[in-house]
Amino acid sequence: LKLFKNYHGEPCSVDSYLKLDRNKSIKFLRKGLVNLSEGYECLDSSRPWILYWILHSLGLLGDHITDPAHVNAIVDFISKCQNPEGGFGGGPGQISHLAPTYAATNALCILGTESAYKVIDRPKLVSWMNKLRLKDGSFLMHEDGEVDIRGVYCALSVSRLTNIYSP
């Protein structure tokens, strides 16, 4: 199929136009675990998401973070995003919200170490999520926050991953 045009305007196939450089991608992703450029400053409240996306992408590329120092640094950072009531914020000191709770939980599960699992305070997470649950089965995204389908998805996913699911 000649669906694409190259930089010179000539028809080309998908295979010749789209190539994933696995090594460059892995290098870029691993660099993002340590330091992000200034262009990412606007995503400060999405730091658990960035970690989740990077860890998930590395996993899809067959590259896993196994160095204990890197794992511990990620676990330590995510633990600083967890609030005393049990949920996770988008960064240290930010309010608990179901979306970054989902991302943080997924990131910790991808790491899969005992220290990663221990970060999640499951009894407090249950208590916090119960505060967000409404009588109709929907969930607030955060206390006094909006209600939409993301809340149900995030709550169900987190509860299944952490084995706190209940009817």
PDB file of C-alpha atoms in Angstrom:
ATOM      1  CA  LEU A   1       0.000   0.000   0.000  1.00  0.00           C
ATOM      2  CA  LYS A   2       1.185   3.484  -0.826  1.00  0.00           C
ATOM      3  CA  LEU A   3      -0.780   5.397   1.796  1.00  0.00           C
ATOM      4  CA  PHE A   4       1.901   7.749   3.006  1.00  0.00           C
ATOM      5  CA  LYS A   5       4.197  10.283   1.432  1.00  0.00           C
ATOM      6  CA  ASN A   6       7.773  10.755   2.532  1.00  0.00           C
ATOM      7  CA  TYR A   7       9.408  14.131   3.169  1.00  0.00           C
ATOM      8  CA  HIS A   8       9.903  14.592  -0.564  1.00  0.00           C
ATOM      9  CA  GLY A   9       6.191  14.037  -1.326  1.00  0.00           C
ATOM     10  CA  GLU A  10       6.812  10.634  -2.904  1.00  0.00           C
ATOM     11  CA  PRO A  11       4.465   7.725  -2.102  1.00  0.00           C
ATOM     12  CA  CYS A  12       5.904   5.207   0.335  1.00  0.00           C
ATOM     13  CA  SER A  13       4.723   2.141   2.226  1.00  0.00           C
ATOM     14  CA  VAL A  14       3.975   2.028   5.925  1.00  0.00           C
ATOM     15  CA  ASP A  15       7.045  -0.164   6.464  1.00  0.00           C
ATOM     16  CA  SER A  16       9.401   2.370   4.954  1.00  0.00           C
ATOM     17  CA  TYR A  17       7.706   5.339   6.617  1.00  0.00           C
ATOM     18  CA  LEU A  18       7.112   4.157  10.164  1.00  0.00           C
ATOM     19  CA  LYS A  19      10.037   2.574  11.928  1.00  0.00           C
ATOM     20  CA  LEU A  20      10.468   2.213  15.642  1.00  0.00           C
ATOM     21  CA  ASP A  21      14.030   2.540  16.776  1.00  0.00           C
ATOM     22  CA  ARG A  22      13.730   0.369  19.871  1.00  0.00           C
ATOM     23  CA  ASN A  23      17.123   1.313  21.301  1.00  0.00           C
ATOM     24  CA  LYS A  24      16.561   5.066  20.897  1.00  0.00           C
ATOM     25  CA  SER A  25      13.087   4.749  22.377  1.00  0.00           C
ATOM     26  CA  ILE A  26      14.375   2.826  25.390  1.00  0.00           C
ATOM     27  CA  LYS A  27      17.168   5.365  25.896  1.00  0.00           C
ATOM     28  CA  PHE A  28      14.656   8.253  25.721  1.00  0.00           C
ATOM     29  CA  LEU A  29      12.254   6.554  28.150  1.00  0.00           C
ATOM     30  CA  ARG A  30      14.957   5.641  30.653  1.00  0.00           C
ATOM     31  CA  LYS A  31      16.245   9.219  30.562  1.00  0.00           C
ATOM     32  CA  GLY A  32      12.708  10.379  31.424  1.00  0.00           C
ATOM     33  CA  LEU A  33      12.746   8.307  34.601  1.00  0.00           C
ATOM     34  CA  VAL A  34      15.618  10.431  35.884  1.00  0.00           C
ATOM     35  CA  ASN A  35      15.104  13.848  34.349  1.00  0.00           C
ATOM     36  CA  LEU A  36      12.460  15.444  32.159  1.00  0.00           C
ATOM     37  CA  SER A  37      13.056  18.519  30.029  1.00  0.00           C
ATOM     38  CA  GLU A  38      11.514  21.901  30.792  1.00  0.00           C
ATOM     39  CA  GLY A  39       8.754  21.145  28.301  1.00  0.00           C
ATOM     40  CA  TYR A  40       7.275  18.734  30.836  1.00  0.00           C
ATOM     41  CA  GLU A  41       6.958  21.316  33.639  1.00  0.00           C
ATOM     42  CA  CYS A  42       3.280  21.795  32.806  1.00  0.00           C
ATOM     43  CA  LEU A  43       2.740  18.120  33.710  1.00  0.00           C
ATOM     44  CA  ASP A  44       3.924  18.491  37.301  1.00  0.00           C
ATOM     45  CA  SER A  45       0.560  17.278  38.601  1.00  0.00           C
ATOM     46  CA  SER A  46       0.838  14.192  36.384  1.00  0.00           C
ATOM     47  CA  ARG A  47       4.054  12.726  37.682  1.00  0.00           C
ATOM     48  CA  PRO A  48       2.606   9.299  38.614  1.00  0.00           C
ATOM     49  CA  TRP A  49       1.130   9.177  35.102  1.00  0.00           C
ATOM     50  CA  ILE A  50       4.504   9.907  33.529  1.00  0.00           C
ATOM     51  CA  LEU A  51       6.108   7.149  35.591  1.00  0.00           C
ATOM     52  CA  TYR A  52       3.340   4.721  34.650  1.00  0.00           C
ATOM     53  CA  TRP A  53       3.531   5.573  30.936  1.00  0.00           C
ATOM     54  CA  ILE A  54       7.311   5.237  30.911  1.00  0.00           C
ATOM     55  CA  LEU A  55       7.356   1.952  32.855  1.00  0.00           C
ATOM     56  CA  HIS A  56       4.539   0.531  30.733  1.00  0.00           C
ATOM     57  CA  SER A  57       6.260   1.630  27.505  1.00  0.00           C
ATOM     58  CA  LEU A  58       9.533   0.067  28.609  1.00  0.00           C
ATOM     59  CA  GLY A  59       7.674  -3.146  29.385  1.00  0.00           C
ATOM     60  CA  LEU A  60       6.063  -3.151  25.940  1.00  0.00           C
ATOM     61  CA  LEU A  61       9.549  -2.767  24.460  1.00  0.00           C
ATOM     62  CA  GLY A  62      10.814  -5.705  26.539  1.00  0.00           C
ATOM     63  CA  ASP A  63      12.960  -3.541  28.797  1.00  0.00           C
ATOM     64  CA  HIS A  64      12.269  -3.673  32.525  1.00  0.00           C
ATOM     65  CA  ILE A  65      13.699  -1.620  35.361  1.00  0.00           C
ATOM     66  CA  THR A  66      15.528  -4.151  37.513  1.00  0.00           C
ATOM     67  CA  ASP A  67      18.369  -2.118  39.026  1.00  0.00           C
ATOM     68  CA  PRO A  68      17.496  -1.935  42.750  1.00  0.00           C
ATOM     69  CA  ALA A  69      18.653   1.691  42.983  1.00  0.00           C
ATOM     70  CA  HIS A  70      16.312   2.764  40.168  1.00  0.00           C
ATOM     71  CA  VAL A  71      13.419   0.705  41.518  1.00  0.00           C
ATOM     72  CA  ASN A  72      13.912   2.117  45.019  1.00  0.00           C
ATOM     73  CA  ALA A  73      14.076   5.699  43.725  1.00  0.00           C
ATOM     74  CA  ILE A  74      10.789   5.260  41.834  1.00  0.00           C
ATOM     75  CA  VAL A  75       9.109   3.552  44.789  1.00  0.00           C
ATOM     76  CA  ASP A  76      10.353   6.295  47.114  1.00  0.00           C
ATOM     77  CA  PHE A  77       8.996   9.032  44.857  1.00  0.00           C
ATOM     78  CA  ILE A  78       5.590   7.381  44.458  1.00  0.00           C
ATOM     79  CA  SER A  79       5.381   6.871  48.221  1.00  0.00           C
ATOM     80  CA  LYS A  80       5.731  10.658  48.612  1.00  0.00           C
ATOM     81  CA  CYS A  81       2.635  11.094  46.400  1.00  0.00           C
ATOM     82  CA  GLN A  82       0.487   9.005  48.759  1.00  0.00           C
ATOM     83  CA  ASN A  83      -1.574  10.996  51.213  1.00  0.00           C
ATOM     84  CA  PRO A  84      -2.345   9.999  54.807  1.00  0.00           C
ATOM     85  CA  GLU A  85      -5.967   9.157  53.903  1.00  0.00           C
ATOM     86  CA  GLY A  86      -4.799   6.529  51.398  1.00  0.00           C
ATOM     87  CA  GLY A  87      -5.060   7.943  47.871  1.00  0.00           C
ATOM     88  CA  PHE A  88      -2.290   9.320  45.679  1.00  0.00           C
ATOM     89  CA  GLY A  89      -1.907  12.846  44.370  1.00  0.00           C
ATOM     90  CA  GLY A  90      -0.307  13.981  41.134  1.00  0.00           C
ATOM     91  CA  GLY A  91       2.854  14.808  43.063  1.00  0.00           C
ATOM     92  CA  PRO A  92       4.040  15.211  46.651  1.00  0.00           C
ATOM     93  CA  GLY A  93       1.683  17.426  48.639  1.00  0.00           C
ATOM     94  CA  GLN A  94      -1.117  17.321  46.053  1.00  0.00           C
ATOM     95  CA  ILE A  95      -4.629  16.141  46.923  1.00  0.00           C
ATOM     96  CA  SER A  96      -5.621  12.526  46.487  1.00  0.00           C
ATOM     97  CA  HIS A  97      -7.337  11.902  43.165  1.00  0.00           C
ATOM     98  CA  LEU A  98      -8.491   8.653  41.559  1.00  0.00           C
ATOM     99  CA  ALA A  99      -6.592   9.261  38.301  1.00  0.00           C
ATOM    100  CA  PRO A 100      -3.083   9.534  39.805  1.00  0.00           C
ATOM    101  CA  THR A 101      -4.048   6.792  42.281  1.00  0.00           C
ATOM    102  CA  TYR A 102      -4.681   4.556  39.260  1.00  0.00           C
ATOM    103  CA  ALA A 103      -1.383   5.589  37.651  1.00  0.00           C
ATOM    104  CA  ALA A 104       0.647   5.189  40.863  1.00  0.00           C
ATOM    105  CA  THR A 105      -0.888   1.780  41.565  1.00  0.00           C
ATOM    106  CA  ASN A 106      -0.151   0.590  38.038  1.00  0.00           C
ATOM    107  CA  ALA A 107       3.438   1.862  38.216  1.00  0.00           C
ATOM    108  CA  LEU A 108       4.011   0.081  41.526  1.00  0.00           C
ATOM    109  CA  CYS A 109       2.492  -3.136  40.151  1.00  0.00           C
ATOM    110  CA  ILE A 110       4.708  -2.949  37.065  1.00  0.00           C
ATOM    111  CA  LEU A 111       7.762  -2.690  39.315  1.00  0.00           C
ATOM    112  CA  GLY A 112       6.377  -5.686  41.185  1.00  0.00           C
ATOM    113  CA  THR A 113       8.769  -5.666  44.127  1.00  0.00           C
ATOM    114  CA  GLU A 114       7.797  -6.254  47.728  1.00  0.00           C
ATOM    115  CA  SER A 115       8.793  -2.678  48.564  1.00  0.00           C
ATOM    116  CA  ALA A 116       6.571  -1.385  45.749  1.00  0.00           C
ATOM    117  CA  TYR A 117       3.566  -3.346  46.970  1.00  0.00           C
ATOM    118  CA  LYS A 118       4.147  -2.249  50.564  1.00  0.00           C
ATOM    119  CA  VAL A 119       3.784   1.421  49.607  1.00  0.00           C
ATOM    120  CA  ILE A 120       0.044   0.994  49.112  1.00  0.00           C
ATOM    121  CA  ASP A 121      -1.760   1.374  52.433  1.00  0.00           C
ATOM    122  CA  ARG A 122      -4.677  -0.859  51.511  1.00  0.00           C
ATOM    123  CA  PRO A 123      -6.907  -0.261  54.584  1.00  0.00           C
ATOM    124  CA  LYS A 124      -6.616   3.515  54.155  1.00  0.00           C
ATOM    125  CA  LEU A 125      -7.111   3.186  50.392  1.00  0.00           C
ATOM    126  CA  VAL A 126     -10.403   1.328  51.020  1.00  0.00           C
ATOM    127  CA  SER A 127     -11.551   3.985  53.463  1.00  0.00           C
ATOM    128  CA  TRP A 128     -10.663   6.829  51.077  1.00  0.00           C
ATOM    129  CA  MET A 129     -12.306   5.173  48.087  1.00  0.00           C
ATOM    130  CA  ASN A 130     -15.458   4.507  50.124  1.00  0.00           C
ATOM    131  CA  LYS A 131     -15.692   8.272  50.725  1.00  0.00           C
ATOM    132  CA  LEU A 132     -15.677   8.787  46.957  1.00  0.00           C
ATOM    133  CA  ARG A 133     -18.306   6.162  46.216  1.00  0.00           C
ATOM    134  CA  LEU A 134     -21.814   7.468  45.610  1.00  0.00           C
ATOM    135  CA  LYS A 135     -25.093   5.617  46.198  1.00  0.00           C
ATOM    136  CA  ASP A 136     -25.618   5.039  42.470  1.00  0.00           C
ATOM    137  CA  GLY A 137     -22.276   3.189  42.216  1.00  0.00           C
ATOM    138  CA  SER A 138     -20.373   6.059  40.626  1.00  0.00           C
ATOM    139  CA  PHE A 139     -17.249   7.609  42.104  1.00  0.00           C
ATOM    140  CA  LEU A 140     -16.069  11.155  42.645  1.00  0.00           C
ATOM    141  CA  MET A 141     -12.596  11.682  41.176  1.00  0.00           C
ATOM    142  CA  HIS A 142     -11.604  13.395  44.437  1.00  0.00           C
ATOM    143  CA  GLU A 143     -13.440  14.680  47.493  1.00  0.00           C
ATOM    144  CA  ASP A 144     -15.968  17.299  46.332  1.00  0.00           C
ATOM    145  CA  GLY A 145     -14.835  16.572  42.767  1.00  0.00           C
ATOM    146  CA  GLU A 146     -16.407  15.705  39.456  1.00  0.00           C
ATOM    147  CA  VAL A 147     -18.217  12.476  38.661  1.00  0.00           C
ATOM    148  CA  ASP A 148     -17.676  10.661  35.376  1.00  0.00           C
ATOM    149  CA  ILE A 149     -16.935   7.198  34.059  1.00  0.00           C
ATOM    150  CA  ARG A 150     -13.207   7.609  34.758  1.00  0.00           C
ATOM    151  CA  GLY A 151     -13.975   7.354  38.465  1.00  0.00           C
ATOM    152  CA  VAL A 152     -15.634   3.963  38.125  1.00  0.00           C
ATOM    153  CA  TYR A 153     -12.865   2.656  35.868  1.00  0.00           C
ATOM    154  CA  CYS A 154     -10.043   3.921  38.115  1.00  0.00           C
ATOM    155  CA  ALA A 155     -11.733   2.658  41.298  1.00  0.00           C
ATOM    156  CA  LEU A 156     -12.453  -0.791  39.854  1.00  0.00           C
ATOM    157  CA  SER A 157      -8.994  -1.155  38.375  1.00  0.00           C
ATOM    158  CA  VAL A 158      -7.205  -0.039  41.554  1.00  0.00           C
ATOM    159  CA  SER A 159      -9.383  -2.257  43.731  1.00  0.00           C
ATOM    160  CA  ARG A 160      -8.697  -5.295  41.529  1.00  0.00           C
ATOM    161  CA  LEU A 161      -4.946  -4.639  41.353  1.00  0.00           C
ATOM    162  CA  THR A 162      -4.683  -4.239  45.131  1.00  0.00           C
ATOM    163  CA  ASN A 163      -7.093  -7.064  45.962  1.00  0.00           C
ATOM    164  CA  ILE A 164      -9.488  -4.781  47.861  1.00  0.00           C
ATOM    165  CA  TYR A 165     -12.401  -5.294  45.446  1.00  0.00           C
ATOM    166  CA  SER A 166     -15.791  -5.833  47.028  1.00  0.00           C
ATOM    167  CA  PRO A 167     -19.393  -5.740  45.829  1.00  0.00           C
TER     168      PRO A 167
END
